[in-house]
Amino acid sequence: MNYAKMLEQIIEKSELSLRQISKRCADLNLTITPSYISQLKNAKLPPPSEEVSLILAKVCGSKEQSQLVFQGYMEKAPELVREYMLASSTLNKIMLESLCRADNNGELSSEFRKHIEKLDVLSTLEISSKYISLDDTSKAGELLKEISLSSGCVTKSDTNGELLNVFLGDTSMSPTIPNHSYLYILPTRTSLLKDRDIIAFYPVGRKIPTLRRLFHVKDKLLLIPDERSHEIYSYDAIHEVDYIGKVVSYKVDL
């Protein structure tokens, strides 16, 4: 992913207008116009200075501040340096995929693979460094679980064998459950579910878990988000839902 695309995604996730971003930058003593930001995210200008990238990511509330700064460096670096960093990133991704296969009897989920492929150079380096710095390589499973959650996969909870872990990667249940929360899901029997319960399920055609509140309305089952800009799902009966379980708790990774 190049700098422009990374910045564009950061801006989209912030749900801020370019004018709002420009004003927030001014509050941090950085004067840039909405037009300038537009040219950056549309790749009509080269990546800016470290200060500009850092403040842009900060005012958008992004956790990818260092990634954006690093990507800007990468695109302005000499070709030899870029080639070296890209080659190192490719080797690190191969290592992470090999670790996952070894931990899962040779299996590698498509979600895990896609997540690894999308990682930028700095993110790949940071994750690989975690593994290399492990005093006990048997703990590699913890790192793989962290990656799996980030990719949207469901994993077993360490605290209770019956619980599942899911990482919420959208704002559909805000403000009740914030974006980037780690969820604990209990595979409750569907007969025990009641209105307003928050459940995890796979929408038709998708393999990333989704959360919605359950409501029975006349002869329909509606799965409704707390943040109403997200999609509402309608079913005739609960057995039509690719159900994972009921959300029992969550924690926010600050």
mmCIF file of N, CA, C and O in Angstrom, residues 139-218:
data_model
loop_
_atom_site.group_PDB
_atom_site.id
_atom_site.type_symbol
_atom_site.label_atom_id
_atom_site.label_comp_id
_atom_site.label_asym_id
_atom_site.label_seq_id
_atom_site.Cartn_x
_atom_site.Cartn_y
_atom_site.Cartn_z
ATOM 1 N N LYS A 139 5.949 -19.565 22.885
ATOM 2 C CA LYS A 139 4.911 -18.551 23.034
ATOM 3 C C LYS A 139 4.512 -17.949 21.692
ATOM 4 O O LYS A 139 3.737 -16.990 21.640
ATOM 5 N N ALA A 140 5.048 -18.498 20.620
ATOM 6 C CA ALA A 140 4.725 -17.975 19.288
ATOM 7 C C ALA A 140 3.227 -18.034 19.016
ATOM 8 O O ALA A 140 2.688 -17.213 18.275
ATOM 9 N N GLY A 141 2.547 -19.004 19.647
ATOM 10 C CA GLY A 141 1.105 -19.130 19.461
ATOM 11 C C GLY A 141 0.357 -17.881 19.888
ATOM 12 O O GLY A 141 -0.677 -17.534 19.313
ATOM 13 N N GLU A 142 0.875 -17.197 20.920
ATOM 14 C CA GLU A 142 0.232 -15.965 21.391
ATOM 15 C C GLU A 142 0.318 -14.873 20.322
ATOM 16 O O GLU A 142 -0.624 -14.106 20.116
ATOM 17 N N LEU A 143 1.495 -14.811 19.661
ATOM 18 C CA LEU A 143 1.664 -13.838 18.595
ATOM 19 C C LEU A 143 0.746 -14.152 17.419
ATOM 20 O O LEU A 143 0.099 -13.263 16.859
ATOM 21 N N LEU A 144 0.657 -15.432 17.067
ATOM 22 C CA LEU A 144 -0.205 -15.837 15.958
ATOM 23 C C LEU A 144 -1.673 -15.570 16.273
ATOM 24 O O LEU A 144 -2.456 -15.204 15.400
ATOM 25 N N LYS A 145 -2.048 -15.739 17.539
ATOM 26 C CA LYS A 145 -3.420 -15.437 17.944
ATOM 27 C C LYS A 145 -3.707 -13.951 17.772
ATOM 28 O O LYS A 145 -4.783 -13.563 17.294
ATOM 29 N N GLU A 146 -2.728 -13.119 18.131
ATOM 30 C CA GLU A 146 -2.878 -11.667 17.979
ATOM 31 C C GLU A 146 -3.084 -11.297 16.511
ATOM 32 O O GLU A 146 -3.951 -10.484 16.174
ATOM 33 N N ILE A 147 -2.301 -11.911 15.619
ATOM 34 C CA ILE A 147 -2.438 -11.639 14.190
ATOM 35 C C ILE A 147 -3.791 -12.138 13.681
ATOM 36 O O ILE A 147 -4.465 -11.460 12.900
ATOM 37 N N SER A 148 -4.189 -13.332 14.130
ATOM 38 C CA SER A 148 -5.460 -13.905 13.690
ATOM 39 C C SER A 148 -6.633 -13.022 14.086
ATOM 40 O O SER A 148 -7.561 -12.802 13.296
ATOM 41 N N LEU A 149 -6.607 -12.486 15.303
ATOM 42 C CA LEU A 149 -7.678 -11.598 15.751
ATOM 43 C C LEU A 149 -7.719 -10.336 14.899
ATOM 44 O O LEU A 149 -8.785 -9.857 14.527
ATOM 45 N N SER A 150 -6.537 -9.785 14.603
ATOM 46 C CA SER A 150 -6.476 -8.575 13.788
ATOM 47 C C SER A 150 -7.003 -8.816 12.385
ATOM 48 O O SER A 150 -7.528 -7.914 11.742
ATOM 49 N N SER A 151 -6.851 -10.043 11.897
ATOM 50 C CA SER A 151 -7.320 -10.360 10.540
ATOM 51 C C SER A 151 -8.816 -10.629 10.492
ATOM 52 O O SER A 151 -9.391 -10.775 9.418
ATOM 53 N N GLY A 152 -9.447 -10.710 11.682
ATOM 54 C CA GLY A 152 -10.885 -10.932 11.723
ATOM 55 C C GLY A 152 -11.287 -12.355 12.010
ATOM 56 O O GLY A 152 -12.473 -12.675 12.025
ATOM 57 N N CYS A 153 -10.311 -13.234 12.239
ATOM 58 C CA CYS A 153 -10.624 -14.630 12.528
ATOM 59 C C CYS A 153 -11.099 -14.795 13.970
ATOM 60 O O CYS A 153 -10.796 -13.977 14.837
ATOM 61 N N VAL A 154 -11.818 -15.865 14.218
ATOM 62 C CA VAL A 154 -12.271 -16.208 15.567
ATOM 63 C C VAL A 154 -11.255 -17.157 16.180
ATOM 64 O O VAL A 154 -10.812 -18.108 15.535
ATOM 65 N N THR A 155 -10.857 -16.896 17.436
ATOM 66 C CA THR A 155 -9.895 -17.766 18.109
ATOM 67 C C THR A 155 -10.423 -18.190 19.471
ATOM 68 O O THR A 155 -11.310 -17.544 20.029
ATOM 69 N N LYS A 156 -9.864 -19.250 20.011
ATOM 70 C CA LYS A 156 -10.234 -19.716 21.338
ATOM 71 C C LYS A 156 -9.698 -18.771 22.404
ATOM 72 O O LYS A 156 -8.588 -18.266 22.305
ATOM 73 N N SER A 157 -10.483 -18.550 23.462
ATOM 74 C CA SER A 157 -10.040 -17.713 24.565
ATOM 75 C C SER A 157 -9.163 -18.514 25.516
ATOM 76 O O SER A 157 -9.405 -19.691 25.767
ATOM 77 N N ASP A 158 -8.132 -17.849 26.066
ATOM 78 C CA ASP A 158 -7.260 -18.507 27.041
ATOM 79 C C ASP A 158 -7.910 -18.595 28.409
ATOM 80 O O ASP A 158 -7.579 -19.435 29.223
ATOM 81 N N THR A 159 -8.865 -17.685 28.674
ATOM 82 C CA THR A 159 -9.443 -17.591 30.012
ATOM 83 C C THR A 159 -10.542 -18.603 30.250
ATOM 84 O O THR A 159 -10.841 -18.967 31.371
ATOM 85 N N ASN A 160 -11.156 -19.085 29.197
ATOM 86 C CA ASN A 160 -12.260 -20.032 29.351
ATOM 87 C C ASN A 160 -12.383 -20.832 28.061
ATOM 88 O O ASN A 160 -12.546 -20.273 26.991
ATOM 89 N N GLY A 161 -12.288 -22.116 28.172
ATOM 90 C CA GLY A 161 -12.312 -22.961 26.989
ATOM 91 C C GLY A 161 -13.569 -22.825 26.154
ATOM 92 O O GLY A 161 -13.584 -23.168 24.984
ATOM 93 N N GLU A 162 -14.682 -22.331 26.769
ATOM 94 C CA GLU A 162 -15.934 -22.205 26.032
ATOM 95 C C GLU A 162 -16.017 -20.892 25.260
ATOM 96 O O GLU A 162 -16.815 -20.749 24.351
ATOM 97 N N LEU A 163 -15.206 -19.911 25.642
ATOM 98 C CA LEU A 163 -15.278 -18.600 25.022
ATOM 99 C C LEU A 163 -14.458 -18.535 23.742
ATOM 100 O O LEU A 163 -13.458 -19.224 23.576
ATOM 101 N N LEU A 164 -14.899 -17.636 22.839
ATOM 102 C CA LEU A 164 -14.171 -17.341 21.620
ATOM 103 C C LEU A 164 -13.767 -15.877 21.649
ATOM 104 O O LEU A 164 -14.443 -15.057 22.277
ATOM 105 N N ASN A 165 -12.668 -15.547 20.975
ATOM 106 C CA ASN A 165 -12.239 -14.162 20.844
ATOM 107 C C ASN A 165 -12.517 -13.663 19.437
ATOM 108 O O ASN A 165 -12.298 -14.383 18.463
ATOM 109 N N VAL A 166 -12.969 -12.413 19.336
ATOM 110 C CA VAL A 166 -13.179 -11.760 18.046
ATOM 111 C C VAL A 166 -12.678 -10.328 18.175
ATOM 112 O O VAL A 166 -12.832 -9.709 19.240
ATOM 113 N N PHE A 167 -12.078 -9.791 17.117
ATOM 114 C CA PHE A 167 -11.630 -8.406 17.089
ATOM 115 C C PHE A 167 -12.611 -7.600 16.262
ATOM 116 O O PHE A 167 -12.880 -7.938 15.109
ATOM 117 N N LEU A 168 -13.181 -6.544 16.837
ATOM 118 C CA LEU A 168 -14.152 -5.710 16.127
ATOM 119 C C LEU A 168 -13.411 -4.656 15.316
ATOM 120 O O LEU A 168 -12.742 -3.791 15.880
ATOM 121 N N GLY A 169 -13.553 -4.738 14.000
ATOM 122 C CA GLY A 169 -12.813 -3.835 13.133
ATOM 123 C C GLY A 169 -13.650 -2.745 12.501
ATOM 124 O O GLY A 169 -13.241 -2.149 11.505
ATOM 125 N N ASP A 170 -14.848 -2.454 13.053
ATOM 126 C CA ASP A 170 -15.652 -1.370 12.495
ATOM 127 C C ASP A 170 -16.399 -0.652 13.623
ATOM 128 O O ASP A 170 -16.277 -0.997 14.789
ATOM 129 N N THR A 171 -17.189 0.368 13.259
ATOM 130 C CA THR A 171 -17.894 1.197 14.249
ATOM 131 C C THR A 171 -19.361 0.811 14.371
ATOM 132 O O THR A 171 -20.152 1.581 14.902
ATOM 133 N N SER A 172 -19.737 -0.376 13.881
ATOM 134 C CA SER A 172 -21.152 -0.746 13.813
ATOM 135 C C SER A 172 -21.850 -0.761 15.171
ATOM 136 O O SER A 172 -23.056 -0.549 15.248
ATOM 137 N N MET A 173 -21.115 -1.033 16.261
ATOM 138 C CA MET A 173 -21.745 -1.105 17.578
ATOM 139 C C MET A 173 -21.347 0.054 18.493
ATOM 140 O O MET A 173 -21.534 -0.007 19.699
ATOM 141 N N SER A 174 -20.765 1.090 17.915
ATOM 142 C CA SER A 174 -20.430 2.283 18.689
ATOM 143 C C SER A 174 -21.711 3.047 19.034
ATOM 144 O O SER A 174 -22.652 3.075 18.246
ATOM 145 N N PRO A 175 -21.778 3.670 20.214
ATOM 146 C CA PRO A 175 -20.726 3.760 21.228
ATOM 147 C C PRO A 175 -20.733 2.612 22.244
ATOM 148 O O PRO A 175 -19.896 2.573 23.122
ATOM 149 N N THR A 176 -21.692 1.685 22.129
ATOM 150 C CA THR A 176 -21.772 0.594 23.104
ATOM 151 C C THR A 176 -20.473 -0.199 23.162
ATOM 152 O O THR A 176 -19.908 -0.440 24.229
ATOM 153 N N ILE A 177 -20.006 -0.633 22.000
ATOM 154 C CA ILE A 177 -18.738 -1.358 21.901
ATOM 155 C C ILE A 177 -17.857 -0.600 20.921
ATOM 156 O O ILE A 177 -18.159 -0.553 19.736
ATOM 157 N N PRO A 178 -16.775 0.007 21.388
ATOM 158 C CA PRO A 178 -15.925 0.822 20.504
ATOM 159 C C PRO A 178 -15.222 -0.006 19.438
ATOM 160 O O PRO A 178 -14.988 -1.205 19.601
ATOM 161 N N ASN A 179 -14.905 0.667 18.338
ATOM 162 C CA ASN A 179 -14.075 0.057 17.303
ATOM 163 C C ASN A 179 -12.737 -0.378 17.909
ATOM 164 O O ASN A 179 -12.248 0.228 18.855
ATOM 165 N N HIS A 180 -12.149 -1.451 17.374
ATOM 166 C CA HIS A 180 -10.870 -2.003 17.841
ATOM 167 C C HIS A 180 -10.985 -2.657 19.216
ATOM 168 O O HIS A 180 -9.993 -2.732 19.951
ATOM 169 N N SER A 181 -12.166 -3.124 19.571
ATOM 170 C CA SER A 181 -12.342 -3.853 20.827
ATOM 171 C C SER A 181 -12.089 -5.342 20.611
ATOM 172 O O SER A 181 -12.349 -5.881 19.535
ATOM 173 N N TYR A 182 -11.575 -5.987 21.663
ATOM 174 C CA TYR A 182 -11.444 -7.443 21.664
ATOM 175 C C TYR A 182 -12.663 -8.013 22.388
ATOM 176 O O TYR A 182 -12.932 -7.664 23.535
ATOM 177 N N LEU A 183 -13.401 -8.883 21.704
ATOM 178 C CA LEU A 183 -14.678 -9.369 22.210
ATOM 179 C C LEU A 183 -14.552 -10.789 22.740
ATOM 180 O O LEU A 183 -13.753 -11.583 22.255
ATOM 181 N N TYR A 184 -15.361 -11.083 23.735
ATOM 182 C CA TYR A 184 -15.480 -12.447 24.248
ATOM 183 C C TYR A 184 -16.866 -12.956 23.877
ATOM 184 O O TYR A 184 -17.881 -12.355 24.260
ATOM 185 N N ILE A 185 -16.890 -14.034 23.111
ATOM 186 C CA ILE A 185 -18.135 -14.567 22.552
ATOM 187 C C ILE A 185 -18.429 -15.934 23.171
ATOM 188 O O ILE A 185 -17.557 -16.806 23.211
ATOM 189 N N LEU A 186 -19.647 -16.095 23.652
ATOM 190 C CA LEU A 186 -20.069 -17.386 24.201
ATOM 191 C C LEU A 186 -21.047 -18.034 23.226
ATOM 192 O O LEU A 186 -22.088 -17.448 22.906
ATOM 193 N N PRO A 187 -20.731 -19.244 22.727
ATOM 194 C CA PRO A 187 -21.631 -19.929 21.782
ATOM 195 C C PRO A 187 -22.926 -20.385 22.450
ATOM 196 O O PRO A 187 -23.199 -21.563 22.610
ATOM 197 N N THR A 188 -23.737 -19.421 22.876
ATOM 198 C CA THR A 188 -25.012 -19.696 23.533
ATOM 199 C C THR A 188 -25.997 -20.357 22.566
ATOM 200 O O THR A 188 -26.008 -20.045 21.376
ATOM 201 N N ARG A 189 -26.838 -21.245 23.079
ATOM 202 C CA ARG A 189 -27.882 -21.835 22.238
ATOM 203 C C ARG A 189 -28.821 -20.741 21.745
ATOM 204 O O ARG A 189 -29.196 -19.833 22.504
ATOM 205 N N THR A 190 -29.206 -20.811 20.506
ATOM 206 C CA THR A 190 -30.054 -19.765 19.923
ATOM 207 C C THR A 190 -31.400 -19.666 20.623
ATOM 208 O O THR A 190 -32.019 -18.603 20.645
ATOM 209 N N SER A 191 -31.860 -20.755 21.218
ATOM 210 C CA SER A 191 -33.150 -20.743 21.915
ATOM 211 C C SER A 191 -33.107 -19.869 23.167
ATOM 212 O O SER A 191 -34.152 -19.473 23.694
ATOM 213 N N LEU A 192 -31.901 -19.551 23.652
ATOM 214 C CA LEU A 192 -31.745 -18.725 24.854
ATOM 215 C C LEU A 192 -31.563 -17.243 24.535
ATOM 216 O O LEU A 192 -31.526 -16.416 25.442
ATOM 217 N N LEU A 193 -31.448 -16.919 23.254
ATOM 218 C CA LEU A 193 -31.258 -15.521 22.874
ATOM 219 C C LEU A 193 -32.553 -14.739 23.033
ATOM 220 O O LEU A 193 -33.642 -15.267 22.818
ATOM 221 N N LYS A 194 -32.405 -13.470 23.399
ATOM 222 C CA LYS A 194 -33.578 -12.609 23.550
ATOM 223 C C LYS A 194 -33.314 -11.265 22.899
ATOM 224 O O LYS A 194 -32.176 -10.930 22.560
ATOM 225 N N ASP A 195 -34.362 -10.487 22.718
ATOM 226 C CA ASP A 195 -34.239 -9.187 22.073
ATOM 227 C C ASP A 195 -33.205 -8.317 22.764
ATOM 228 O O ASP A 195 -33.098 -8.306 23.993
ATOM 229 N N ARG A 196 -32.451 -7.612 21.961
ATOM 230 C CA ARG A 196 -31.387 -6.670 22.339
ATOM 231 C C ARG A 196 -30.063 -7.352 22.667
ATOM 232 O O ARG A 196 -29.071 -6.667 22.921
ATOM 233 N N ASP A 197 -30.024 -8.671 22.667
ATOM 234 C CA ASP A 197 -28.737 -9.359 22.807
ATOM 235 C C ASP A 197 -27.852 -9.000 21.615
ATOM 236 O O ASP A 197 -28.334 -8.873 20.483
ATOM 237 N N ILE A 198 -26.563 -8.841 21.876
ATOM 238 C CA ILE A 198 -25.599 -8.585 20.799
ATOM 239 C C ILE A 198 -24.970 -9.915 20.408
ATOM 240 O O ILE A 198 -24.415 -10.617 21.253
ATOM 241 N N ILE A 199 -25.109 -10.264 19.146
ATOM 242 C CA ILE A 199 -24.578 -11.550 18.691
ATOM 243 C C ILE A 199 -23.516 -11.344 17.615
ATOM 244 O O ILE A 199 -23.467 -10.303 16.940
ATOM 245 N N ALA A 200 -22.653 -12.342 17.471
ATOM 246 C CA ALA A 200 -21.659 -12.368 16.401
ATOM 247 C C ALA A 200 -22.102 -13.402 15.367
ATOM 248 O O ALA A 200 -22.581 -14.481 15.733
ATOM 249 N N PHE A 201 -21.951 -13.081 14.091
ATOM 250 C CA PHE A 201 -22.375 -13.994 13.028
ATOM 251 C C PHE A 201 -21.596 -13.671 11.759
ATOM 252 O O PHE A 201 -20.916 -12.635 11.673
ATOM 253 N N TYR A 202 -21.679 -14.566 10.788
ATOM 254 C CA TYR A 202 -21.086 -14.338 9.475
ATOM 255 C C TYR A 202 -22.200 -13.945 8.507
ATOM 256 O O TYR A 202 -23.093 -14.745 8.228
ATOM 257 N N PRO A 203 -22.172 -12.714 7.969
ATOM 258 C CA PRO A 203 -23.156 -12.363 6.937
ATOM 259 C C PRO A 203 -22.948 -13.221 5.695
ATOM 260 O O PRO A 203 -21.863 -13.747 5.464
ATOM 261 N N VAL A 204 -23.985 -13.354 4.880
ATOM 262 C CA VAL A 204 -23.899 -14.162 3.665
ATOM 263 C C VAL A 204 -22.780 -13.642 2.773
ATOM 264 O O VAL A 204 -22.696 -12.450 2.484
ATOM 265 N N GLY A 205 -21.906 -14.545 2.363
ATOM 266 C CA GLY A 205 -20.817 -14.176 1.457
ATOM 267 C C GLY A 205 -19.607 -13.571 2.116
ATOM 268 O O GLY A 205 -18.663 -13.176 1.439
ATOM 269 N N ARG A 206 -19.603 -13.493 3.463
ATOM 270 C CA ARG A 206 -18.448 -12.916 4.157
ATOM 271 C C ARG A 206 -17.934 -13.882 5.205
ATOM 272 O O ARG A 206 -18.692 -14.641 5.797
ATOM 273 N N LYS A 207 -16.623 -13.834 5.457
ATOM 274 C CA LYS A 207 -16.022 -14.697 6.452
ATOM 275 C C LYS A 207 -15.424 -13.911 7.616
ATOM 276 O O LYS A 207 -14.678 -14.447 8.425
ATOM 277 N N ILE A 208 -15.758 -12.617 7.691
ATOM 278 C CA ILE A 208 -15.326 -11.790 8.810
ATOM 279 C C ILE A 208 -16.504 -11.651 9.770
ATOM 280 O O ILE A 208 -17.602 -11.235 9.367
ATOM 281 N N PRO A 209 -16.343 -12.003 11.061
ATOM 282 C CA PRO A 209 -17.453 -11.898 12.018
ATOM 283 C C PRO A 209 -18.010 -10.482 12.100
ATOM 284 O O PRO A 209 -17.266 -9.502 12.035
ATOM 285 N N THR A 210 -19.315 -10.395 12.238
ATOM 286 C CA THR A 210 -20.028 -9.121 12.328
ATOM 287 C C THR A 210 -20.901 -9.125 13.574
ATOM 288 O O THR A 210 -21.411 -10.171 13.968
ATOM 289 N N LEU A 211 -21.059 -7.953 14.199
ATOM 290 C CA LEU A 211 -21.904 -7.836 15.387
ATOM 291 C C LEU A 211 -23.177 -7.064 15.074
ATOM 292 O O LEU A 211 -23.155 -6.092 14.323
ATOM 293 N N ARG A 212 -24.284 -7.489 15.680
ATOM 294 C CA ARG A 212 -25.546 -6.768 15.584
ATOM 295 C C ARG A 212 -26.402 -7.103 16.808
ATOM 296 O O ARG A 212 -26.227 -8.145 17.440
ATOM 297 N N ARG A 213 -27.364 -6.217 17.125
ATOM 298 C CA ARG A 213 -28.374 -6.512 18.144
ATOM 299 C C ARG A 213 -29.511 -7.297 17.514
ATOM 300 O O ARG A 213 -29.932 -7.004 16.392
ATOM 301 N N LEU A 214 -29.999 -8.260 18.246
ATOM 302 C CA LEU A 214 -31.057 -9.131 17.740
ATOM 303 C C LEU A 214 -32.429 -8.584 18.150
ATOM 304 O O LEU A 214 -32.637 -8.223 19.317
ATOM 305 N N PHE A 215 -33.345 -8.518 17.191
ATOM 306 C CA PHE A 215 -34.717 -8.088 17.465
ATOM 307 C C PHE A 215 -35.692 -8.977 16.694
ATOM 308 O O PHE A 215 -35.455 -9.314 15.525
ATOM 309 N N HIS A 216 -36.782 -9.346 17.355
ATOM 310 C CA HIS A 216 -37.875 -10.057 16.680
ATOM 311 C C HIS A 216 -38.962 -9.032 16.372
ATOM 312 O O HIS A 216 -39.531 -8.422 17.282
ATOM 313 N N VAL A 217 -39.236 -8.813 15.092
ATOM 314 C CA VAL A 217 -40.242 -7.840 14.671
ATOM 315 C C VAL A 217 -41.247 -8.540 13.772
ATOM 316 O O VAL A 217 -40.926 -8.933 12.647
ATOM 317 N N LYS A 218 -42.454 -8.728 14.310
ATOM 318 C CA LYS A 218 -43.507 -9.490 13.620
ATOM 319 C C LYS A 218 -42.965 -10.869 13.265
ATOM 320 O O LYS A 218 -42.579 -11.635 14.114
#
